[in-house]
Short mmCIF file of C-alpha atoms in Angstrom, two decimals:
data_model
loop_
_atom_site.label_atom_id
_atom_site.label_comp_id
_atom_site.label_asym_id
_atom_site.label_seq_id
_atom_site.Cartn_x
_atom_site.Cartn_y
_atom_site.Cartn_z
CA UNK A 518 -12.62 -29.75 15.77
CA UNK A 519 -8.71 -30.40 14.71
CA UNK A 520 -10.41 -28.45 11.51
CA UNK A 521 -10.90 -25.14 13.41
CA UNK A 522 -7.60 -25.54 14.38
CA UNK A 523 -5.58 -26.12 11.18
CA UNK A 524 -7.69 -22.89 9.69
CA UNK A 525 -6.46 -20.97 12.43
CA UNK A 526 -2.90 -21.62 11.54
CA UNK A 527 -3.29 -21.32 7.88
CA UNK A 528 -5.40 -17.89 8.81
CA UNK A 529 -2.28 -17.01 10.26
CA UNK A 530 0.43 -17.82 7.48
CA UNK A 531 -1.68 -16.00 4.79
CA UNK A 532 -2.68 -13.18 6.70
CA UNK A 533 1.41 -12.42 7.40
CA UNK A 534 1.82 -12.32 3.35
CA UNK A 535 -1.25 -10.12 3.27
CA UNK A 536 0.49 -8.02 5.91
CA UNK A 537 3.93 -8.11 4.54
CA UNK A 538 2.63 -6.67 0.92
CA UNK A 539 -0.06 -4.79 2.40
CA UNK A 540 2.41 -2.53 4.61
CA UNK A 541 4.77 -2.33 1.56
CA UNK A 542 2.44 -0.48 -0.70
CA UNK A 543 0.75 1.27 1.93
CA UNK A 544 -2.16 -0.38 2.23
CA UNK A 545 -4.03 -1.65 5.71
CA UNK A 546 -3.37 -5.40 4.41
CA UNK A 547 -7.20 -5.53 4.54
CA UNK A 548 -7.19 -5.20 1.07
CA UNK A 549 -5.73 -8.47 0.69
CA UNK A 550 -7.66 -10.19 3.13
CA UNK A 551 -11.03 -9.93 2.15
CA UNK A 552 -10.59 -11.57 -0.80
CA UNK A 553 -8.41 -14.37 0.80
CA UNK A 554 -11.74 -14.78 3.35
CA UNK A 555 -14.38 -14.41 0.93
CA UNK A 556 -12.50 -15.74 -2.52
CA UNK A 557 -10.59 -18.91 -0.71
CA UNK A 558 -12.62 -20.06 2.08
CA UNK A 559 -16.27 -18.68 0.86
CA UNK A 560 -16.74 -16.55 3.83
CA UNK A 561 -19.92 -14.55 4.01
CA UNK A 562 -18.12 -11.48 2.88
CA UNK A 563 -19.97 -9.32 6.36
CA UNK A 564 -17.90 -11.07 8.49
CA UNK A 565 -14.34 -11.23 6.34
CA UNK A 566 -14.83 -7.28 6.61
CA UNK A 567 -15.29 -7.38 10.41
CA UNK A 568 -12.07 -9.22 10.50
CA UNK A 569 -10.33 -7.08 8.34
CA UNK A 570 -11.29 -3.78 10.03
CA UNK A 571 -9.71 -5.15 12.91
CA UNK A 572 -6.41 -6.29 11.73
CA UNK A 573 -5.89 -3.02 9.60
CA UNK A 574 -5.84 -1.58 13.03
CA UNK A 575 -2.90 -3.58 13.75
CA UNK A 576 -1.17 -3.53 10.62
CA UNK A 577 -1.43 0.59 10.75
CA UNK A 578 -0.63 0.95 14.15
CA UNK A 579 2.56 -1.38 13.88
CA UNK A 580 3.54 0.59 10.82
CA UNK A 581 2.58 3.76 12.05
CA UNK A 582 4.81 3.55 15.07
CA UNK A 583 7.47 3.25 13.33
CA UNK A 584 6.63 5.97 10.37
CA UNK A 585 6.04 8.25 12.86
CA UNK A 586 9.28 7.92 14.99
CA UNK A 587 11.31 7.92 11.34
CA UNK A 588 9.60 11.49 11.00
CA UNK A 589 7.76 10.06 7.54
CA UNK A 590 4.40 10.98 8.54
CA UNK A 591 2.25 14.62 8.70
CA UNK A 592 0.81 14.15 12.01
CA UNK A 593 -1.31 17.34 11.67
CA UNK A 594 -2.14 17.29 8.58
CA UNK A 595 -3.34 13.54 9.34
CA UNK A 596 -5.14 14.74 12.39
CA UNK A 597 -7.20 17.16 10.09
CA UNK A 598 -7.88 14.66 7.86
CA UNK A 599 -9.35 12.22 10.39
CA UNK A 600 -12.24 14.74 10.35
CA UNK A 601 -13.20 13.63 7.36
CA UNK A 602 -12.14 9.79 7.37
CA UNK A 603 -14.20 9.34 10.35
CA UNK A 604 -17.37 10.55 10.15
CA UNK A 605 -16.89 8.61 6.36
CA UNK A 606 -16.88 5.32 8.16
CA UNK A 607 -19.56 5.94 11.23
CA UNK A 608 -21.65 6.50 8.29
CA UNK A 609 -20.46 3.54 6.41
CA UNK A 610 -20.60 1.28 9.11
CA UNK A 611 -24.33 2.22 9.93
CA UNK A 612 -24.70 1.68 6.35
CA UNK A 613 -23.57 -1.28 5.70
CA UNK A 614 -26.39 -4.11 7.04
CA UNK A 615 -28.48 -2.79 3.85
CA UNK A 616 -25.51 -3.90 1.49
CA UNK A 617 -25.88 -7.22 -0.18
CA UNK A 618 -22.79 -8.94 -0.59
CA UNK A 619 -23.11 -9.20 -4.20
CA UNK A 620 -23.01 -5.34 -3.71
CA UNK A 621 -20.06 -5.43 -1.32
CA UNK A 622 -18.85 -7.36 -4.13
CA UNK A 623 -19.01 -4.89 -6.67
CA UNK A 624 -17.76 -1.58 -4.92
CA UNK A 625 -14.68 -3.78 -3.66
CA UNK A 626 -13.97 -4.29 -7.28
CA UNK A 627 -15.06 -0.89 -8.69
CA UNK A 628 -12.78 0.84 -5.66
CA UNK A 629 -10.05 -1.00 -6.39
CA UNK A 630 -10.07 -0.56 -10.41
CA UNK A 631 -11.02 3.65 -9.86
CA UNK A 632 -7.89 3.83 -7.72
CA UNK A 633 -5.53 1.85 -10.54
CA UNK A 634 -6.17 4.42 -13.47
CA UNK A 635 -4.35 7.22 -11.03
CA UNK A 636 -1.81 5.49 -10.18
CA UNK A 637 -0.74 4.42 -13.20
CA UNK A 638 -0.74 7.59 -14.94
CA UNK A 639 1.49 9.29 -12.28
CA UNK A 640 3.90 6.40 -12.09
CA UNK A 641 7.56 7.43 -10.85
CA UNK A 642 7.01 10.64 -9.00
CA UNK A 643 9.32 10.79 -5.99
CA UNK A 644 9.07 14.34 -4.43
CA UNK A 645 6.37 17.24 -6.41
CA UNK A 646 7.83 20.39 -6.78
CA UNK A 647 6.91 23.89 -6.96
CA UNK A 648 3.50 23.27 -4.81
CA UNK A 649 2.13 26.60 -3.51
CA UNK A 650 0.57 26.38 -0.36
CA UNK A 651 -3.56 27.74 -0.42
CA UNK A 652 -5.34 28.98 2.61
CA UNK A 653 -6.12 26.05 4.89
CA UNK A 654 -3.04 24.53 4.33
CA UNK A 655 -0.92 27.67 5.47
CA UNK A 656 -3.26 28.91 8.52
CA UNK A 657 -3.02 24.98 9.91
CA UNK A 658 0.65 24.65 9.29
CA UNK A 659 0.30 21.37 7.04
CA UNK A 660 3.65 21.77 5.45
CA UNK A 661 6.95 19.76 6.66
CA UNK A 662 9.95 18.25 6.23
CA UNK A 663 11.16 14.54 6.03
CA UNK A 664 14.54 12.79 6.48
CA UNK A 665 14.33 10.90 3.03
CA UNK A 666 17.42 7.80 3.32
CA UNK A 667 17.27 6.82 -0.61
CA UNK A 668 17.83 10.74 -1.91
CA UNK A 669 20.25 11.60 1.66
CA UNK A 670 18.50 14.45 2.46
CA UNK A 671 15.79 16.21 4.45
CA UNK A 672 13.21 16.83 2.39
CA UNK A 673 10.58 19.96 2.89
CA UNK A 674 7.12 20.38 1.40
CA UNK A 675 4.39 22.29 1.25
CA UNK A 676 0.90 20.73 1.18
CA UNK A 677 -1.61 22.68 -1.16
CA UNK A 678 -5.85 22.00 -2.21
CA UNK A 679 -6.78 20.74 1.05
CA UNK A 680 -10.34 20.63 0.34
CA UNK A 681 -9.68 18.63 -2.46
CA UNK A 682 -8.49 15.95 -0.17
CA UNK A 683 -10.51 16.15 2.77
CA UNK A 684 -13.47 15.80 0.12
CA UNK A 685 -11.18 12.29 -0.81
CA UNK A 686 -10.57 11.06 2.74
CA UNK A 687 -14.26 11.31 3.85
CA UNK A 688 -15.40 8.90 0.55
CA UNK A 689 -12.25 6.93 1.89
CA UNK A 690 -13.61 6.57 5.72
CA UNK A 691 -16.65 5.36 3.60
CA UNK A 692 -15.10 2.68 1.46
CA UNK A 693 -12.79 1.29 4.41
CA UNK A 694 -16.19 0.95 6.76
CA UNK A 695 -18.23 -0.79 3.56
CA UNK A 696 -15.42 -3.07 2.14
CA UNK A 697 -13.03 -3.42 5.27
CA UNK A 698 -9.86 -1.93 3.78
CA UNK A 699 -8.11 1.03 5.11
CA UNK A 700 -8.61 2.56 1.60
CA UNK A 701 -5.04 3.63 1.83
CA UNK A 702 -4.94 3.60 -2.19
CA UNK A 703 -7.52 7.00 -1.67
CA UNK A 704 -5.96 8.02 0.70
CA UNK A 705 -2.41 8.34 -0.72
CA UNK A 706 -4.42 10.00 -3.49
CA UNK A 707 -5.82 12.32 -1.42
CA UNK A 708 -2.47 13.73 -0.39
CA UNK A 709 0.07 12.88 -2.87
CA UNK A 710 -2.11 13.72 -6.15
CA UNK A 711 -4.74 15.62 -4.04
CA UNK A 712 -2.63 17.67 -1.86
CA UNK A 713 0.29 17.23 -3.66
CA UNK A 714 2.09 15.41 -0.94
CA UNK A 715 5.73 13.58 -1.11
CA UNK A 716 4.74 9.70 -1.98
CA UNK A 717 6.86 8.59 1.30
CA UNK A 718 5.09 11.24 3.73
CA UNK A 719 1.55 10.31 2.08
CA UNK A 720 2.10 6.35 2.59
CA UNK A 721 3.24 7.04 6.10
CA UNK A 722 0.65 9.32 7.03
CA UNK A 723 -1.78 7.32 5.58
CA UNK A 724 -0.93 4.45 7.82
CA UNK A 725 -1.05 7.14 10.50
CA UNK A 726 -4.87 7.62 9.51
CA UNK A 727 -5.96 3.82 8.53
CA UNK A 728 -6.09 3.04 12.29
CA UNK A 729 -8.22 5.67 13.56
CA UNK A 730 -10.30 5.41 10.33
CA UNK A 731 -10.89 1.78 11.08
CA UNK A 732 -11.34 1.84 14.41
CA UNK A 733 -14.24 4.42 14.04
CA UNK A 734 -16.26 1.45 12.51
CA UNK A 735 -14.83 -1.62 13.92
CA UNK A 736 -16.68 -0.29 17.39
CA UNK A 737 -19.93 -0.95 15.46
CA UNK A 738 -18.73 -4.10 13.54
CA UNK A 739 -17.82 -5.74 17.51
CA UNK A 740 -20.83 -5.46 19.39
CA UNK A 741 -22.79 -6.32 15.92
CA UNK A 742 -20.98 -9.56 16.16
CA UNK A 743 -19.49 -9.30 13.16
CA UNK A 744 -16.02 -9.91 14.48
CA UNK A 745 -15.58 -13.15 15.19
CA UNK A 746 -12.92 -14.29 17.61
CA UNK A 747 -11.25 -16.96 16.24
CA UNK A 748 -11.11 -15.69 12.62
CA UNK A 749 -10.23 -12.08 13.25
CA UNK A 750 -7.35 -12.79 16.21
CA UNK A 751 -5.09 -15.13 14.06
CA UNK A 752 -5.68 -12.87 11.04
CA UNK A 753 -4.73 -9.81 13.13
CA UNK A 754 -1.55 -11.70 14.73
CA UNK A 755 -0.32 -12.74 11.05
CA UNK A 756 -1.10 -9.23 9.84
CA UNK A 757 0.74 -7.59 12.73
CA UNK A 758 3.57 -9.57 12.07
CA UNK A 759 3.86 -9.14 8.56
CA UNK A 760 3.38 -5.82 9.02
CA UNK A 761 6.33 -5.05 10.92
CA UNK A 762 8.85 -6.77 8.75
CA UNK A 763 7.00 -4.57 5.56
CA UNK A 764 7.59 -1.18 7.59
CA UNK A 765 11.33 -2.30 7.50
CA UNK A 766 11.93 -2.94 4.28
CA UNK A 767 9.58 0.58 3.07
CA UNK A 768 12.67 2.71 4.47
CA UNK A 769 15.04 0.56 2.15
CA UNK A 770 13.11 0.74 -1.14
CA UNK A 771 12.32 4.02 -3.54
CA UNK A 772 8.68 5.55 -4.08
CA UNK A 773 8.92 4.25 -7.75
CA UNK A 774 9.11 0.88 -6.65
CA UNK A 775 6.73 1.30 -4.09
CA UNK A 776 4.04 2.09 -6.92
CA UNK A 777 4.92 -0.76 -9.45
CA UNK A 778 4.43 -3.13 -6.32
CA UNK A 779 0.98 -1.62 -6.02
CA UNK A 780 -0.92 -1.86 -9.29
CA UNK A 781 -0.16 -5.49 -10.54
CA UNK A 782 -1.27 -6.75 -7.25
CA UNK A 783 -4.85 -4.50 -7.58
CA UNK A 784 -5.60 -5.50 -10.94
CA UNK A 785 -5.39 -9.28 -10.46
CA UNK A 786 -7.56 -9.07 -6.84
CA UNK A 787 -9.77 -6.58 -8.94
CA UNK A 788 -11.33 -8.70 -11.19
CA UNK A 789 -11.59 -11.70 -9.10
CA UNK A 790 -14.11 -9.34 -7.05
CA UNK A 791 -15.80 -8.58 -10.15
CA UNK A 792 -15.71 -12.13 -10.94
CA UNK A 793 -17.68 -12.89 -8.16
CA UNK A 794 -20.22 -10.28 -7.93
CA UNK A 795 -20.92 -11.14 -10.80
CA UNK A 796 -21.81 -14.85 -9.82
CA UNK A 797 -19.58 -16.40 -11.90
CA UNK A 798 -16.64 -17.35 -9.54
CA UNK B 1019 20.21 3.77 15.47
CA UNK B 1020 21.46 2.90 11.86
CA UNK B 1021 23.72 3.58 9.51
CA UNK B 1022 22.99 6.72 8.40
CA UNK B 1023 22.39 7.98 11.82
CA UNK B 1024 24.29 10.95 12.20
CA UNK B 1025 22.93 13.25 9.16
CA UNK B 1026 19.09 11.83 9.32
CA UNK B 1027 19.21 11.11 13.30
CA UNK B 1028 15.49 12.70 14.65
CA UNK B 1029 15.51 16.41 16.24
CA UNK B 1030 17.58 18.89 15.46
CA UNK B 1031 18.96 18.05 11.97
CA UNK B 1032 15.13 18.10 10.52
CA UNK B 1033 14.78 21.86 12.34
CA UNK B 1034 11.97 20.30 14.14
CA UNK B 1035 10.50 22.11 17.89
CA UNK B 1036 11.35 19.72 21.39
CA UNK B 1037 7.49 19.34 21.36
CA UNK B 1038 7.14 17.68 17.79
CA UNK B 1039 9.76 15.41 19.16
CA UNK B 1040 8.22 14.26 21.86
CA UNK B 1041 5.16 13.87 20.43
CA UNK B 1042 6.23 11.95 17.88
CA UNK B 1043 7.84 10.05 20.19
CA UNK B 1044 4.72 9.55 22.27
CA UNK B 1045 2.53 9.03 19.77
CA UNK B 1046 4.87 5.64 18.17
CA UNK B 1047 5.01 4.52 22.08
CA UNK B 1048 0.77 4.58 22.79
CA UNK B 1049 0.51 2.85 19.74
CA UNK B 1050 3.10 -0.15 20.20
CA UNK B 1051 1.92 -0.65 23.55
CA UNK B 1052 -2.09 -0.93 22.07
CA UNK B 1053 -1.10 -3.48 19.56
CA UNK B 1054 1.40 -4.90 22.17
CA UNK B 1055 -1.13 -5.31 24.59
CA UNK B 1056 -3.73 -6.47 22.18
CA UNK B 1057 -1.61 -9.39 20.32
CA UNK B 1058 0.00 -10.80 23.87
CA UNK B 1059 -4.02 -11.19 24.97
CA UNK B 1060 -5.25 -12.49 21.24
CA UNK B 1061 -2.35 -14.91 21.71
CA UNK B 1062 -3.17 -16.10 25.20
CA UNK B 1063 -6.92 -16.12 24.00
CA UNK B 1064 -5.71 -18.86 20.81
CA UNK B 1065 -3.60 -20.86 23.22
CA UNK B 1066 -6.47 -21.42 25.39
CA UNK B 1067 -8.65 -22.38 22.31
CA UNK B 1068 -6.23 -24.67 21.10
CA UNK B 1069 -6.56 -26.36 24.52
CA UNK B 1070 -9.78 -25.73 25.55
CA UNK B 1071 -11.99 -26.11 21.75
CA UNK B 1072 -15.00 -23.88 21.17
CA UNK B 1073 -16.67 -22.55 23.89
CA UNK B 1074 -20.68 -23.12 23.95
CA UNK B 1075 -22.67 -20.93 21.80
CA UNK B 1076 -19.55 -20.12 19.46
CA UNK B 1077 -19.05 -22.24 16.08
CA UNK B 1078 -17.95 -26.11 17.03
CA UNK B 1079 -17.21 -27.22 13.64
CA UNK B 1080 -14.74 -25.73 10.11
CA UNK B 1081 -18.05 -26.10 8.39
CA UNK B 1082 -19.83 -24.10 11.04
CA UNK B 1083 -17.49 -21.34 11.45
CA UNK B 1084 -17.41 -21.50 7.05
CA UNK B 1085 -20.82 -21.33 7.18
CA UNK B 1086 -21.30 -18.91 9.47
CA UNK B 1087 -23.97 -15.73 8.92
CA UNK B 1088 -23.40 -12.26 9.84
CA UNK B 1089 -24.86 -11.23 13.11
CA UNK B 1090 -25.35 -14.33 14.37
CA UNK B 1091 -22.25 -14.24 17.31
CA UNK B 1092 -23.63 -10.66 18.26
CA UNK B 1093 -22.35 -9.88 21.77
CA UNK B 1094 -22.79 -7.23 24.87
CA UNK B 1095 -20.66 -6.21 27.82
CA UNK B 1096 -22.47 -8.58 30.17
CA UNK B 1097 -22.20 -11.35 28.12
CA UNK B 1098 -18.21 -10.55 27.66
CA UNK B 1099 -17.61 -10.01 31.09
CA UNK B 1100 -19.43 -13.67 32.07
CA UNK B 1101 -17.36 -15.14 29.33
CA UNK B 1102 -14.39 -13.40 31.13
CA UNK B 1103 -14.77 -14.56 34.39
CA UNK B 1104 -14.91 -18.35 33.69
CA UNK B 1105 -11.56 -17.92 31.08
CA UNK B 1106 -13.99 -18.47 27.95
CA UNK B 1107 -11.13 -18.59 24.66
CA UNK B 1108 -13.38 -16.81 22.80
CA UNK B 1109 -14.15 -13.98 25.07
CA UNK B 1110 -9.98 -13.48 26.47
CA UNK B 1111 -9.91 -13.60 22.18
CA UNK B 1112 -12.49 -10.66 21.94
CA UNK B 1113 -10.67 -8.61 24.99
CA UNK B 1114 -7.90 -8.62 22.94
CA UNK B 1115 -9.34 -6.75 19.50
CA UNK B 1116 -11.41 -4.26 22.08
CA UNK B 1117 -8.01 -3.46 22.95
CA UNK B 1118 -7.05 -3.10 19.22
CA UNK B 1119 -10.01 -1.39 18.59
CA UNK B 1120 -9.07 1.12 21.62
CA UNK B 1121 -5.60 1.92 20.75
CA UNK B 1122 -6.57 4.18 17.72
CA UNK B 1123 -8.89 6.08 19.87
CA UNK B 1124 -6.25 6.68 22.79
CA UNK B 1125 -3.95 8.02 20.44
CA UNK B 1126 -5.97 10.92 19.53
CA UNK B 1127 -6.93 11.76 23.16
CA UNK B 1128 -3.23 11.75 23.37
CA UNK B 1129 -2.27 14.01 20.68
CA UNK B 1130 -5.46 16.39 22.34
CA UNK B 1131 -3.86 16.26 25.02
CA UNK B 1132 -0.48 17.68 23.43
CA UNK B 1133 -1.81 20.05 22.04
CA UNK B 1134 -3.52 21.01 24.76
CA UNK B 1135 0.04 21.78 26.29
CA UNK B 1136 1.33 23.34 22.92
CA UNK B 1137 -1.58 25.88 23.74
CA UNK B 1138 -2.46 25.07 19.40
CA UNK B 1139 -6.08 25.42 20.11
CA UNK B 1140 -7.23 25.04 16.65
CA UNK B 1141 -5.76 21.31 16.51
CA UNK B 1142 -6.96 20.61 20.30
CA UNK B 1143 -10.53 21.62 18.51
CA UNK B 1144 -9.50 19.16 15.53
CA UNK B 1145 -9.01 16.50 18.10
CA UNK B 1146 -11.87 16.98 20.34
CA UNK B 1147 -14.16 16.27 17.28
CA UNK B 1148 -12.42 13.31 15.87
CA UNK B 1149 -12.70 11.83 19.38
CA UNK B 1150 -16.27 12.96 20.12
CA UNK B 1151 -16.91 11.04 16.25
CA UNK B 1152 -14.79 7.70 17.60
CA UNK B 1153 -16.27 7.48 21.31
CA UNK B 1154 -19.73 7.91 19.37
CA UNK B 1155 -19.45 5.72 17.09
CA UNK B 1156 -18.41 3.12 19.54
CA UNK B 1157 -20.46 3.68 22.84
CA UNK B 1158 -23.32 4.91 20.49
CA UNK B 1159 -24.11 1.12 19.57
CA UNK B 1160 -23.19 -0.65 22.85
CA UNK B 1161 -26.38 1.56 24.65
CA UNK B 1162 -28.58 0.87 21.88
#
């Protein structure tokens, strides 16, 4: 019994690290704790998901709150978006009983090594330039402005190829309902290579999105019992936590830092996934 | 509110409308209070399990809970609501991330609602449909 207990508070302490990093490089924190579940305490990987779907909720809705007052985040263009993150994860989340973990396995390490290569390549971009808006984007008013505190000035964008990212965010509601992460990797994709999107508004707005994604599959993940009560609460209380000191510090950092955060920490996580789809870990 | 408040302070400086203010402002406020309300009943829930132990029919052991398979702690509103009513951990625990689950789902029938007032009835369209997706995906399973 004192076991239970003891996990809970070590659930607690990692899961504010996962949350700390998670929120700094605009990820739900999930991302980290599946593999902390699964990897370090050999949980059947079904129900590390169902905890992590839940406590991305947290982690985006702490972070969101406070992107959103800062003026960081596109709420419209996130709204629009949701459309296609959504019915991504419904489907996912129906989906998902039929997955092996061995399989879960696998597309947790193929996502997270397609969404490195990206990344990589476009390392350093703070604000695109010269983006012309196309025809969704300027009858649905997706462009805006942001107060930007590293560069001391209010930035304005326009957001262009929206069906290139709304084709992005509904293989993102997908991934985050399968594997448990907010996909926020695709879904900063989506808008800042995708749509062409300032780094800052896409991390923000994808934080905006993460919790409505997740929630549109956690629903199913509850009643299936896949959310169980004493992992998922102390994971989502650490996350929370750790969350909210992350969303400070984002304001305080650039987007080029922001990014070289990011891809270490994927590569390593990566191929420990591999690893152990593979059976050998 | 900081230091570089006067030249990045919200509202008029960024050229934005009253309306994006406040529902910015809105929108941040639904979504602390979710997470609020979610963590302060999670917590209460852990407390009580830290006093309490496992209830019956939940995992009683590290090795159990390690062990455990997916699908096996499946639950309905009945049985939460019995849980409820004689202060099972577990149960306050699983009131607490409904709430969570919830708060996403509030905020968009809160930003319909906006734009319901903005009279911007493409978006109010927009949101309809992500909520119709949420509320399905949710109440879809609990019937079935």
């Amino acid at each position: 019994m004192a076991g239970i207990e003891l996990f809970v508070l070590v659930l607690f302490v990692v899961s504010f690290l996962a949350g700390l990093l998670g929120s700094l490089i605009g990820l739900g924190g999930g991302i980290l704790v599946v593999p902390v579940l699964t990897l370090i305490f050999r949980l059947d990987i079904h129900l590390a998901v169902g905890a992590s779907i839940v406590s991305i909720i947290a982690t985006s809705s702490g972070a969101a709150a406070a992107y959103v007052r800062d003026h960081l985040t596109n709420v419209r263009a996130g709204i629009f978006l949701e459309l296609a993150t959504s019915t991504g994860a419904v489907l996912g989340a129906l989906l998902v009983p039929f997955l092996s973990s061995r399989m879960l396995y696998f597309l947790f390490a193929a996502f997270l090594l397609l969404s490195l290569g990206p990344m990589a390549r476009r390392l350093g971009e703070e604000v695109p330039s010269g983006v012309r808006p196309d025809w969704l984007a300027r009858h649905l008013r997706l462009g805006g402005a942001y107060p930007d505190r590293v560069l001391g000035r209010v930035v304005t964008y326009e957001v262009t190829r929206v069906p290139v990212g709304f084709a992005m965010m509904f293989v993102a509601g997908l991934a985050s309902a399968l594997l448990g992460l907010g996909a926020g990797a695709l879904k900063v994709l989506a808008m800042d290579w995708g749509m062409r999107m300032p780094m800052k508004v896409s991390t923000a707005t994808s934080n905006f999105m993460i919790g409505v994604t997740a929630a549109a599959s956690a629903g199913i993940y509850f009643w299936r019992g896949d959310v169980v009560p004493v992992i998922a609460t102390p994971v989502m209380l650490g996350v929370l936590a750790g969350s909210l000191v992350g969303a400070q510090l984002l304001l305080r950092l650039t987007n080029r830092r922001v990014r070289q955060l990011f891809i270490p920490i994927l590569l390593v996580i990566a191929l420990q996934m591999l690893l152990r789809g593979l059976g050998v870990w | 509110m900081d230091e570089h408040g006067t030249t990045l302070s919200p509202g008029t400086s960024l050229g934005q409308s009253a309306a994006q203010e406040r529902l910015d402002l809105l929108i941040s406020r639904v979504l602390r209070l979710g997470v609020t309300v979610a963590a302060v009943i999670g917590a209460v829930g852990l407390v009580l399990f830290f006093l309490r132990g496992p209830q019956p029919g939940e995992p009683q052991s590290l090795h159990e809970l390690l062990t455990l398979r997916a699908g096996s702690l499946a639950t309905s509103p009945q049985q939460l609501l019995e849980g409820l009513l004689t202060g099972q951990p577990e149960d306050i625990m699983r009131v607490g991330l409904l709430v969570l689950i919830l708060t996403p789902t509030a905020r968009v029938a809160l930003t319909l609602i906006l734009f319901l007032l903005e009279r911007d009835f493409v978006f109010v369209i927009i949101s309809a449909i992500v909520l119709l997706i949420l509320l399905l995906g949710f109440v879809g399973i609990v019937g079935g």
